């Protein structure tokens, strides 16, 4: 009998990288540096076929093979792709200096400094010590796929980022336009390296504070690292409201109501008798009953 | 009957307690002296003259069943005509059900059905849809298994017996009996180890696993199990047995190779939003098996597809909408698409699937049995166990506020279909078979297809070579074939019981209602009566109610002569108690306009058969006799309320400690019949065993704290004979 593994189940969103939570209606547009709003290509809906069935209240299962999940080498020297010069923007306003992660259309992302557990769309330069920063972005493509980029660099005293390197991979669309999978490894992936699930933020992002709207307001990226080993299992569930997804995709559909919740989940498990883990994703749509309006508290006085 | 002296003594004890003393509160179960087993005057079970040593009923139980069949011998249990008959269909997992499939030399498929209502094994030609032969039995068969050599093994539930048959040369002839073996009370399930050398039998009420030599049917091993074991499967190496339990979210693992009995639990409990849930309804098990190669010439029923390593959107396996309950038996599946597992996706191996339900018993102040206003209190779930590691892989469930009325909350049988990587589960109450994606850990959410079948599906077997599943519906007395390919069609054949065994219309209707899921008259959240009372007993759960925590009470065998009903004794009749219960469940009730259904349900509830007995595991007679004396002794006071192990039909104020303070509530004296099988104990289920109850100072039922350990053991031994 194999020794007992320390498998566990993640019952809710874990390692959430958000730039904030809020309920404001997002503006999906991304302004250029001069404030002009470029035309926004709308993403088609690769999961249209799925949503039709899901709209009937069915949860759909989408098994996928770990062999199809691309890997990203976090230690790749020089990166597979040269870092983009416009990805990171230094900003010094109102007495604070920050490095912002600039996100393009249909792109989610987050940046961290010195391996902090929280993640925002910016890091502070006011910290006295220079810091190692890491950022990651997920850009949704019209074909339902997505490009995942991981960047690393060192932030200097003046908010300048030096020596950045980037790794890029085509994330596997587990639930197209919603859930993607990659494996983030140091060198070649081993059997025990976790499966990384990426998806849009569970809640709408706060509107950015910059006047020039350099950032997409709804830019939160959720990343969940599900462990993989024999005798272990892990699960992840997420919920996105329809209006948030509409803002991200730039297109509305039957799911666009704020009372519509798109539920997604991923299970990864491997019994001691299985050579490779078994991975499967879930997708469903729930209609949530609208909250009734509060009882009026005012009194009507008659003359 | 209860005497004023005993009442006076109780009152003085309560008064002293009210003074704030922290003296231990003692439970007393007055030992019923053998010469004083006088039942309530209106009970139909008056037995024994005052000077009889023991009541006849008790004596019979202690002496054992003198009519027990002789143990089988090698000469009796092997085949006499080894070439006759069929063999198990290829890919059979060696697990019994209420039906077993065999393939005969002429290519026909014969299903042997354990027809419990008809008290017979019925051979049905699956392809021609005709009954070929009936083998009458002297008891009710609950499970059937065909061994590799063609012998047909069945469990006789009400006779504590396993019976072995061999087929004749023609399937039109009845089976020939070879031998019979006595086992613990209520044998319910069968399995065989992969090497074919051992047959496993679980006994429900007898809470035991027996391992029998497949050649001689001699008993090699008996293992005591937790409450209410049901389905059993053997590990792939044949060294362990995995057993499901109706109550508690647990699976038992029994080591078949060690000389000493070694039983280990596997915790199947899950959480929702970090909140732990209870579990029950563990009737079924299925284990993952490998696919079998189809014979040449057979068209492949399932298309495989390769998932391209590209950025293109993957082709999903979409599911069909759940068919509403009550659809015709010959329905197709609208909107269904074929399950097309990618050849690139690995298949499961070494897993055991345990369909069950997870339960939210509610919070303090719940309006009914659980928070019926907040959504489903019971949700279907499938435990997934890594057989090698002996641990559960599925540890949490999704939140889903949707209230669906056709949920599979009474799972009764399961089978794994490797071709579809799917688990097929029969659902009593909704009368459906659901197909779940077996690759997930939250399988109940991954329902691909659902078929309506005749009432009361209790068994299922997969015929891999013919890409179909065969289902036995006990209530509807019908055998159904489900094509597992694209068509997904269902075809059924009636297998009615012989006239003398036909259930009355009233009782048949009552049985249906007792197991119906999603009837708004019965509950708001879709629960059935059988949800809390599986097989008419109890779910071992303690529910939050307006009166506080209340444990489910067993029904079968506990109603006759035990009025009033409910923990508080508020209901004079079963009908009144039913009305109260349905109200607490949020049901609209069975009113005068439903008088037929109401009468049928009450009649069925009152007809529930008590648990059977067995000579195996009989108690120590001497010890039990001493316990009977203790029970009757006024010093303990047991018999003053639990007259002859029954009830005085009175409501008493009982003090007990709760959260460090003394509470007093009124309780109707419950009958102690079958108390050995109804753990936990007390109105709030706080005592896991009778011994814990007897030695606890936390309540004021009689006096037992002064009893020695040996006395408590004797008293417990007596109680277990009731």
mmCIF file of C-alpha atoms in Angstrom, chain B residues 86-89 100-104 108-112 146 150 152:
data_model
loop_
_atom_site.group_PDB
_atom_site.id
_atom_site.type_symbol
_atom_site.label_atom_id
_atom_site.label_comp_id
_atom_site.label_asym_id
_atom_site.label_seq_id
_atom_site.Cartn_x
_atom_site.Cartn_y
_atom_site.Cartn_z
ATOM 1 C CA UNK B 86 -24.043 -19.700 -19.191
ATOM 2 C CA UNK B 87 -21.091 -17.759 -17.843
ATOM 3 C CA UNK B 88 -20.832 -14.204 -16.585
ATOM 4 C CA UNK B 89 -20.665 -11.656 -19.418
ATOM 5 C CA UNK B 100 -26.635 -10.785 -12.940
ATOM 6 C CA UNK B 101 -25.949 -11.258 -16.643
ATOM 7 C CA UNK B 102 -24.796 -14.472 -18.277
ATOM 8 C CA UNK B 103 -23.930 -15.339 -21.825
ATOM 9 C CA UNK B 104 -24.830 -18.754 -23.146
ATOM 10 C CA UNK B 108 -28.191 -15.438 -25.780
ATOM 11 C CA UNK B 109 -27.967 -13.231 -22.746
ATOM 12 C CA UNK B 110 -29.828 -14.425 -19.701
ATOM 13 C CA UNK B 111 -30.368 -12.168 -16.726
ATOM 14 C CA UNK B 112 -30.919 -13.796 -13.367
ATOM 15 C CA UNK B 146 -22.852 -15.622 -11.110
ATOM 16 C CA UNK B 150 -21.636 -20.606 -13.917
ATOM 17 C CA UNK B 152 -25.570 -18.810 -9.332
#
